[in-house]
CSV table of C-alpha atoms in Angstrom, one decimal:
chain,number,residue,atom,x,y,z
A,3,MET,CA,89.6,206.2,123.7
A,4,ARG,CA,93.2,206.3,124.4
A,5,SER,CA,95.2,209.2,122.8
A,6,ASP,CA,98.9,208.9,123.6
A,7,ARG,CA,100.7,211.9,122.7
A,8,SER,CA,104.1,210.7,123.8
A,9,VAL,CA,106.9,210.6,121.2
A,10,ILE,CA,109.4,207.8,121.1
A,11,ARG,CA,112.7,208.7,119.7
A,12,PRO,CA,115.4,206.4,118.7
A,13,ARG,CA,118.2,205.7,121.1
A,14,HIS,CA,120.9,207.0,118.5
A,15,ALA,CA,119.4,210.5,117.8
A,16,THR,CA,121.1,212.2,120.8
A,17,THR,CA,124.4,210.5,119.8
A,18,LEU,CA,124.1,211.8,116.3
A,19,PHE,CA,123.3,215.4,117.4
A,20,ALA,CA,126.3,215.5,119.8
A,21,ALA,CA,128.6,214.0,117.3
A,22,ALA,CA,127.5,216.7,114.5
A,23,CYS,CA,128.0,219.5,117.1
A,24,ALA,CA,131.4,218.3,118.1
A,25,GLY,CA,132.4,218.1,114.5
A,26,LEU,CA,131.4,221.7,113.8
A,27,LEU,CA,133.2,223.0,116.9
A,28,LEU,CA,136.5,221.3,115.9
A,29,ALA,CA,136.2,222.7,112.4
A,30,ALA,CA,135.6,226.2,113.6
A,31,CYS,CA,138.3,226.2,116.2
A,32,SER,CA,141.2,224.6,114.2
A,33,GLN,CA,142.9,225.5,110.9
A,34,GLN,CA,145.2,222.6,111.0
A,35,ALA,CA,144.9,219.8,108.5
A,36,PRO,CA,143.3,216.6,110.0
A,37,PRO,CA,145.7,213.8,110.8
A,38,ALA,CA,146.2,211.1,108.3
A,39,ALA,CA,143.7,208.3,108.6
A,40,ASP,CA,144.7,205.2,110.2
A,41,PRO,CA,144.6,202.5,107.5
A,42,ALA,CA,143.9,200.0,110.5
A,43,ALA,CA,140.8,201.6,111.6
A,44,GLU,CA,137.6,200.1,110.4
A,45,THR,CA,135.0,202.2,112.3
A,46,PRO,CA,132.2,202.9,109.8
A,47,ALA,CA,131.3,206.6,109.3
A,48,ALA,CA,128.0,207.7,111.0
A,49,PRO,CA,125.1,208.4,108.5
A,50,VAL,CA,124.6,211.9,107.6
A,51,ALA,CA,121.7,213.5,109.5
A,52,GLY,CA,118.6,213.5,107.3
A,53,GLY,CA,115.9,215.3,109.1
A,54,GLU,CA,113.0,213.5,110.8
A,55,VAL,CA,109.7,211.8,110.0
A,56,ASN,CA,106.6,211.6,112.1
A,57,LEU,CA,104.9,208.3,112.2
A,58,TYR,CA,101.3,207.7,113.6
A,59,THR,CA,100.7,204.0,114.1
A,60,THR,CA,98.1,201.7,115.5
A,61,ARG,CA,100.8,198.8,115.7
A,62,GLU,CA,102.4,197.9,118.9
A,63,PRO,CA,105.7,199.9,119.1
A,64,GLY,CA,107.8,196.8,120.1
A,65,LEU,CA,106.8,195.1,117.0
A,66,ILE,CA,107.9,197.8,114.6
A,67,GLN,CA,110.8,199.6,116.6
A,68,PRO,CA,113.5,197.3,115.1
A,69,LEU,CA,112.5,198.4,111.6
A,70,LEU,CA,112.5,202.0,112.5
A,71,ASP,CA,115.9,201.8,114.3
A,72,ALA,CA,117.4,200.0,111.2
A,73,PHE,CA,115.8,202.8,108.9
A,74,SER,CA,117.4,205.6,111.1
A,75,ASP,CA,120.7,203.9,111.1
A,76,ASP,CA,120.6,203.6,107.4
A,77,THR,CA,119.5,207.1,106.4
A,78,GLY,CA,120.1,209.2,109.4
A,79,VAL,CA,116.3,210.2,109.5
A,80,GLU,CA,115.0,210.4,113.0
A,81,VAL,CA,111.7,208.6,113.3
A,82,ASN,CA,109.2,210.1,115.9
A,83,THR,CA,106.6,207.6,116.8
A,84,VAL,CA,103.2,208.3,118.2
A,85,PHE,CA,101.3,205.1,119.1
A,86,LEU,CA,97.6,205.3,118.9
A,87,LYS,CA,95.6,202.2,120.1
A,88,ASP,CA,92.3,203.8,119.2
A,89,GLY,CA,91.2,207.1,117.8
A,90,LEU,CA,93.5,207.7,114.8
A,91,LEU,CA,90.7,209.1,112.6
A,92,GLU,CA,89.5,211.3,115.5
A,93,ARG,CA,93.0,212.7,116.2
A,94,LEU,CA,93.7,213.4,112.5
A,95,GLY,CA,90.3,215.3,112.1
A,96,ALA,CA,91.1,217.3,115.3
A,97,GLU,CA,94.6,218.3,114.0
A,98,GLY,CA,93.5,219.2,110.5
A,99,GLU,CA,96.1,221.1,108.5
A,100,ARG,CA,98.2,221.5,111.6
A,101,SER,CA,98.7,217.7,111.9
A,102,PRO,CA,102.5,216.9,112.3
A,103,ALA,CA,101.8,213.4,111.0
A,104,ASP,CA,103.8,212.2,107.8
A,105,VAL,CA,103.2,208.4,107.8
A,106,LEU,CA,99.9,206.7,108.9
A,107,MET,CA,100.3,203.0,109.6
A,108,THR,CA,97.4,200.6,110.6
A,109,VAL,CA,96.4,197.1,110.6
A,110,ASP,CA,93.4,195.8,108.6
A,111,THR,CA,92.3,196.7,105.3
A,112,GLY,CA,89.2,198.4,106.4
A,113,ASN,CA,91.0,200.6,108.9
A,114,LEU,CA,93.5,201.8,106.2
A,115,LEU,CA,90.8,202.4,103.7
A,116,ASP,CA,88.7,204.3,106.3
A,117,VAL,CA,91.7,206.8,106.7
A,118,VAL,CA,91.9,207.1,103.1
A,119,GLU,CA,88.1,207.7,102.5
A,120,ALA,CA,88.1,210.4,105.3
A,121,GLY,CA,90.7,212.4,103.1
A,122,HIS,CA,93.6,212.0,105.5
A,123,THR,CA,96.1,210.7,102.8
A,124,GLN,CA,97.7,212.1,99.7
A,125,PRO,CA,98.7,210.0,96.6
A,126,VAL,CA,102.3,208.8,96.1
A,127,GLN,CA,104.0,207.7,93.0
A,128,SER,CA,107.0,205.6,93.7
A,129,PRO,CA,108.5,203.1,91.3
A,130,THR,CA,110.0,201.4,94.4
A,131,LEU,CA,106.7,200.8,95.9
A,132,GLU,CA,105.0,199.8,92.8
A,133,ALA,CA,107.7,197.3,91.9
A,134,ALA,CA,107.6,195.6,95.3
A,135,ILE,CA,103.7,195.6,96.0
A,136,PRO,CA,101.5,193.7,93.6
A,137,ALA,CA,98.8,196.0,92.1
A,138,HIS,CA,95.7,194.3,94.0
A,139,LEU,CA,97.5,195.1,97.3
A,140,ARG,CA,97.8,198.7,97.0
A,141,GLY,CA,95.6,201.6,96.0
A,142,SER,CA,95.3,202.3,92.1
A,143,ASP,CA,95.7,206.1,93.0
A,144,GLY,CA,98.8,205.7,95.1
A,145,GLN,CA,96.9,206.5,98.4
A,146,TRP,CA,97.7,203.3,100.3
A,147,PHE,CA,100.2,200.6,100.3
A,148,THR,CA,100.4,197.0,101.8
A,149,LEU,CA,103.5,196.5,103.9
A,150,SER,CA,102.9,192.7,105.1
A,151,LEU,CA,100.1,190.1,104.9
A,152,ARG,CA,98.1,188.3,107.4
A,153,ASP,CA,96.7,185.2,105.8
A,154,ARG,CA,93.6,183.6,107.2
A,155,VAL,CA,94.3,180.0,107.3
A,156,LEU,CA,92.9,176.6,108.6
A,157,TYR,CA,94.2,175.2,112.0
A,158,ALA,CA,93.5,171.6,112.1
A,159,ASP,CA,94.4,168.8,114.5
A,160,LYS,CA,97.9,167.5,113.6
A,161,ASP,CA,96.6,164.0,113.2
A,162,LEU,CA,93.9,164.9,110.6
A,163,GLU,CA,94.7,163.8,107.0
A,164,LEU,CA,93.8,166.7,104.8
A,165,ASP,CA,95.3,167.3,101.5
A,166,GLY,CA,93.7,170.7,101.0
A,167,PHE,CA,90.7,172.8,102.0
A,168,ALA,CA,88.3,175.4,100.7
A,169,TYR,CA,86.7,178.0,103.0
A,170,GLU,CA,83.4,176.9,101.6
A,171,ASP,CA,84.0,173.4,103.2
A,172,LEU,CA,83.6,175.1,106.7
A,173,ALA,CA,79.9,174.7,106.2
A,174,ASP,CA,80.0,170.9,105.0
A,175,PRO,CA,77.9,168.8,107.5
A,176,GLN,CA,80.8,166.4,107.9
A,177,TRP,CA,82.2,169.1,110.3
A,178,LYS,CA,79.2,169.4,112.4
A,179,GLY,CA,80.4,170.1,116.1
A,180,ARG,CA,83.9,170.3,115.0
A,181,VAL,CA,84.6,173.9,114.1
A,182,CYS,CA,86.0,176.6,116.4
A,183,ILE,CA,86.2,180.3,115.4
A,184,ARG,CA,86.3,183.7,117.0
A,185,SER,CA,83.4,186.3,116.9
A,186,GLY,CA,82.0,186.9,113.3
A,187,GLN,CA,82.0,190.6,114.1
A,188,HIS,CA,85.9,190.7,114.6
A,189,PRO,CA,87.5,192.5,111.6
A,190,TYR,CA,89.5,189.4,110.8
A,191,ASN,CA,86.3,187.4,110.2
A,192,THR,CA,84.3,190.2,108.7
A,193,SER,CA,86.9,190.6,106.1
A,194,LEU,CA,86.7,187.0,105.3
A,195,PHE,CA,82.9,187.0,105.0
A,196,ALA,CA,83.2,190.1,102.8
A,197,ALA,CA,85.5,188.2,100.5
A,198,MET,CA,83.2,185.5,100.4
A,199,ILE,CA,80.4,187.7,99.3
A,200,ALA,CA,82.7,189.2,96.7
A,201,HIS,CA,83.3,185.7,95.3
A,202,ASN,CA,80.1,183.9,95.7
A,203,GLY,CA,77.3,186.5,96.2
A,204,VAL,CA,75.3,187.5,99.1
A,205,GLU,CA,72.8,184.7,99.2
A,206,ALA,CA,75.3,182.0,98.9
A,207,THR,CA,77.3,183.7,101.8
A,208,GLU,CA,74.2,183.8,104.0
A,209,ARG,CA,73.8,180.0,103.4
A,210,TRP,CA,77.5,179.4,104.0
A,211,LEU,CA,77.4,181.5,107.2
A,212,ARG,CA,74.4,179.4,108.6
A,213,GLY,CA,76.2,176.2,107.6
A,214,VAL,CA,79.4,177.3,109.6
A,215,LYS,CA,77.4,178.2,112.5
A,216,ALA,CA,75.5,174.9,112.7
A,217,ASN,CA,79.2,173.1,112.7
A,218,LEU,CA,80.4,175.2,115.6
A,219,ALA,CA,81.6,173.2,118.5
A,220,ARG,CA,81.2,176.2,120.8
A,221,LYS,CA,80.1,179.8,120.7
A,222,ALA,CA,82.1,182.1,118.3
A,223,ALA,CA,84.2,183.8,120.7
A,224,GLY,CA,87.7,184.3,122.1
A,225,GLY,CA,90.8,184.8,120.0
A,226,ASP,CA,92.7,183.1,117.2
A,227,ARG,CA,95.1,181.4,119.6
A,228,ASP,CA,91.9,179.9,121.4
A,229,VAL,CA,91.2,178.0,118.4
A,230,ALA,CA,94.5,176.1,118.9
A,231,ARG,CA,93.9,175.6,122.5
A,232,ASP,CA,90.5,174.1,121.9
A,233,ILE,CA,91.7,171.7,119.3
A,234,LEU,CA,94.4,170.6,121.9
A,235,ALA,CA,91.6,170.2,124.5
A,236,GLY,CA,89.5,168.0,121.9
A,237,ILE,CA,86.6,170.6,121.9
A,238,CYS,CA,87.0,171.0,118.0
A,239,ASP,CA,89.1,169.5,115.1
A,240,ILE,CA,89.5,172.5,112.8
A,241,GLY,CA,89.1,176.3,113.0
A,242,ILE,CA,90.0,179.5,111.0
A,243,ALA,CA,92.6,181.9,112.4
A,244,ASN,CA,95.5,184.0,111.3
A,245,ALA,CA,98.8,182.3,110.4
A,246,TYR,CA,101.2,184.5,112.2
A,247,TYR,CA,99.8,183.4,115.6
A,248,VAL,CA,101.2,180.0,114.8
A,249,GLY,CA,104.7,181.5,114.4
A,250,ARG,CA,104.3,182.9,118.0
A,251,MET,CA,103.0,179.7,119.4
A,252,LYS,CA,105.5,177.4,117.8
A,253,ASN,CA,108.5,179.7,118.6
A,254,ALA,CA,107.3,180.0,122.3
A,255,GLU,CA,109.3,178.6,125.1
A,256,GLU,CA,109.5,174.9,125.2
A,257,GLY,CA,106.7,173.3,127.5
A,258,SER,CA,104.8,176.6,127.7
A,259,GLU,CA,101.0,176.6,127.1
A,260,GLN,CA,101.3,178.4,123.9
A,261,ARG,CA,104.0,176.0,122.7
A,262,GLN,CA,101.7,173.1,123.4
A,263,TRP,CA,98.9,174.8,121.5
A,264,GLY,CA,101.1,175.4,118.5
A,265,ASP,CA,102.5,171.9,118.6
A,266,ALA,CA,98.9,170.3,118.5
A,267,ILE,CA,98.0,171.7,115.2
A,268,GLN,CA,98.8,171.8,111.5
A,269,VAL,CA,98.3,174.7,109.1
A,270,ILE,CA,96.6,174.6,105.9
A,271,ARG,CA,96.0,177.6,103.5
A,272,PRO,CA,92.4,177.3,102.2
A,273,VAL,CA,91.3,178.9,98.9
A,274,PHE,CA,87.9,179.9,97.6
A,275,ALA,CA,86.4,177.1,95.9
A,276,GLY,CA,84.0,179.3,94.0
A,277,ALA,CA,86.8,181.5,92.4
A,278,GLU,CA,88.2,180.7,89.0
A,279,ASP,CA,91.5,181.6,90.2
A,280,GLY,CA,91.2,181.0,93.9
A,281,GLY,CA,93.7,181.9,96.4
A,282,THR,CA,94.0,182.4,100.2
A,283,HIS,CA,92.2,185.3,101.9
A,284,VAL,CA,94.6,187.9,103.4
A,285,ASN,CA,94.3,191.0,105.5
A,286,ILE,CA,97.1,193.4,105.7
A,287,SER,CA,99.3,195.9,107.8
A,288,GLY,CA,99.8,198.9,105.5
A,289,ALA,CA,100.6,202.6,105.4
A,290,ALA,CA,100.0,205.9,103.7
A,291,VAL,CA,101.4,209.3,103.4
A,292,ALA,CA,99.5,211.9,105.5
A,293,ARG,CA,97.7,214.6,103.6
A,294,HIS,CA,99.5,217.6,105.4
A,295,ALA,CA,102.8,215.7,105.9
A,296,PRO,CA,105.3,218.2,106.7
A,297,ASN,CA,108.3,215.8,106.0
A,298,ARG,CA,106.8,214.3,102.7
A,299,ASP,CA,110.2,213.2,101.1
A,300,ASN,CA,111.3,211.4,104.3
A,301,ALA,CA,107.7,209.9,104.6
A,302,VAL,CA,108.0,208.2,101.1
A,303,LYS,CA,111.7,207.2,102.0
A,304,LEU,CA,110.5,205.5,105.1
A,305,MET,CA,107.8,203.7,103.1
A,306,GLU,CA,110.2,202.6,100.5
A,307,TYR,CA,112.5,201.3,103.2
A,308,LEU,CA,109.7,199.2,104.7
A,309,VAL,CA,109.4,197.2,101.3
A,310,SER,CA,113.1,196.6,101.0
A,311,ASP,CA,114.5,193.1,101.3
A,312,GLU,CA,116.1,194.1,104.7
A,313,ALA,CA,112.9,195.5,106.3
A,314,GLN,CA,110.6,192.7,104.7
A,315,SER,CA,112.9,190.1,106.2
A,316,LEU,CA,112.7,191.8,109.6
A,317,TYR,CA,108.9,191.8,109.4
A,318,ALA,CA,108.7,188.1,108.4
A,319,LYS,CA,111.0,187.0,111.2
A,320,ALA,CA,109.9,189.3,114.0
A,321,ASN,CA,106.1,189.4,113.6
A,322,TYR,CA,105.7,186.0,111.5
A,323,GLU,CA,103.6,188.0,109.0
A,324,TYR,CA,104.0,187.3,105.3
A,325,PRO,CA,106.0,189.6,103.3
A,326,VAL,CA,104.4,191.7,100.6
A,327,LYS,CA,107.6,191.5,98.5
A,328,ALA,CA,108.2,188.3,96.7
A,329,GLY,CA,111.4,186.4,97.3
A,330,VAL,CA,112.1,187.4,100.9
A,331,GLU,CA,113.4,184.8,103.4
A,332,LEU,CA,110.6,183.6,105.8
A,333,ASP,CA,110.7,182.4,109.4
A,334,PRO,CA,111.3,178.7,109.3
A,335,VAL,CA,107.7,178.0,110.9
A,336,VAL,CA,106.1,180.2,108.4
A,337,ALA,CA,107.9,178.6,105.5
A,338,SER,CA,106.8,175.2,106.7
A,339,PHE,CA,103.2,176.1,105.7
A,340,GLY,CA,104.3,175.9,102.1
A,341,GLU,CA,104.1,178.5,99.2
A,342,MET,CA,101.0,180.9,99.5
A,343,LYS,CA,98.9,181.7,96.6
A,344,ILE,CA,97.2,185.0,97.5
A,345,ASP,CA,93.5,185.6,96.6
A,346,PRO,CA,94.0,188.0,93.5
A,347,LEU,CA,90.6,189.8,94.3
A,348,PRO,CA,91.6,193.5,94.8
A,349,LEU,CA,91.4,194.4,98.7
A,350,THR,CA,89.3,197.4,97.7
A,351,GLU,CA,86.8,195.1,96.2
A,352,VAL,CA,86.6,193.0,99.5
A,353,ALA,CA,86.2,196.1,101.5
A,354,ARG,CA,83.0,197.2,99.7
A,355,TYR,CA,81.3,194.3,101.4
A,356,ARG,CA,82.4,194.8,105.0
A,357,ARG,CA,79.2,196.4,106.2
A,358,GLN,CA,77.1,193.9,104.4
A,359,ALA,CA,79.2,191.1,105.9
A,360,SER,CA,78.7,192.4,109.4
A,361,GLU,CA,74.9,192.6,108.7
A,362,LEU,CA,74.9,189.0,107.5
A,363,ALA,CA,76.6,187.8,110.6
A,364,ASP,CA,74.0,189.4,112.8
A,365,LYS,CA,71.2,188.3,110.6
A,366,VAL,CA,72.1,184.5,110.9
A,367,GLY,CA,73.0,185.0,114.7
A,368,PHE,CA,76.6,183.8,114.1
A,369,ASP,CA,77.7,185.1,117.6
A,370,ASP,CA,74.6,183.9,119.5
C-alpha cells in the first residue's frame, strides 16, 4: 500500500501570500493617499485570499491539477492535494476525527460508495450541484456526487458495418472467436456485469457471461487499449472498453503505436436491449465532502466549481471523459462518437450487485 503524505501546493500560493504581506506593510507605514490609478493599466486585481481546502484523491495529480489551479485563480482558495494510489479507506480510518481531509475524490462508483458506506462522508445540500448533476448520478442523501462519466463502449474494426449494438449482443454466436475484453474481475467490467444483473437478472446474466466467454478471441486480460491493439492486429473484431481511452489514442502523436490503435477502430455506444428505456452503461469519477472536514465551506465551493461550465470543459478536453453537466463542449474526438444516452438506472442500484457480478465471473471461469 502506498500512502503518500506529501502535499502539492499550487504555484501561486506563495505569490499571493507575499503580495498580501506587502500590501499590509505599505498600509501601515504610509498615511499618504494612494496615487491615482493609471487609466491605461489593465492588470487584473489578484483574487482575495479565501483560505484553503484539503483534497484527498486517487486520481493522478497531473489529470486534475489544471482544474485545481483554475479554481484557486478564481477564488483565492489554496488547494492542498494528497494523492493516494491505494489505501484511502485505511488512511481515513486511521486519522478518524483528526483527519484534515475536506474533499474525497475517487474513480469508480464502487470505490466512492465504499467511502460513503464506511461513514467517511457527510451530506451536502447544494442547489448548484443538484442542478448540474442528474439525480441518478448522485446520492439521494447528498453524500456523493458524480463529476465526470466514463462510458463503457464497443470498440469495433473500422471497416465493420454496424448500425448499433446492445451489450447482450456480445454473447451472440456470430461473434464466436471475435471478441476481446480485459479481465472480468476488473472494476470496469464488474460494474458492467452488475448493471446486466440489475437489468436482466442473475440467471440471464450468467448465461450471457458464458456466451461472451465462448466468443472470446483470447483470454480476458490486459487493458482497454489492448482491445484496440488486438483489433489492429486482426486477433479480434470487437471488444468492450472505456471511451476516454479512444480520445487519448486518436490524439496521440501521428505515427505512434497508440495513434495506430486508435485509427484502427470505430466507437459505438451500446445499450441494454433488455431495458425498457435502455442507455449506455457509465462508470464515474466523483467526490464527497469528508465527514470531519475542517474547511467545509471551501469543500463545497470546490465541488461546485468542478461542475461549472469552465471546469467541465477542462475535464472533457484534458481527460476525454464525458461531462456530467449537459451542454458542455466536448473534445472533437469524443464528440464524433455522437450523442450519449446514459443508462437511467441509478448507480446505487448497479452497485448493489457488484459482489454478485464478481462471483458470477468466477463461476463461469470468465478469466480462465
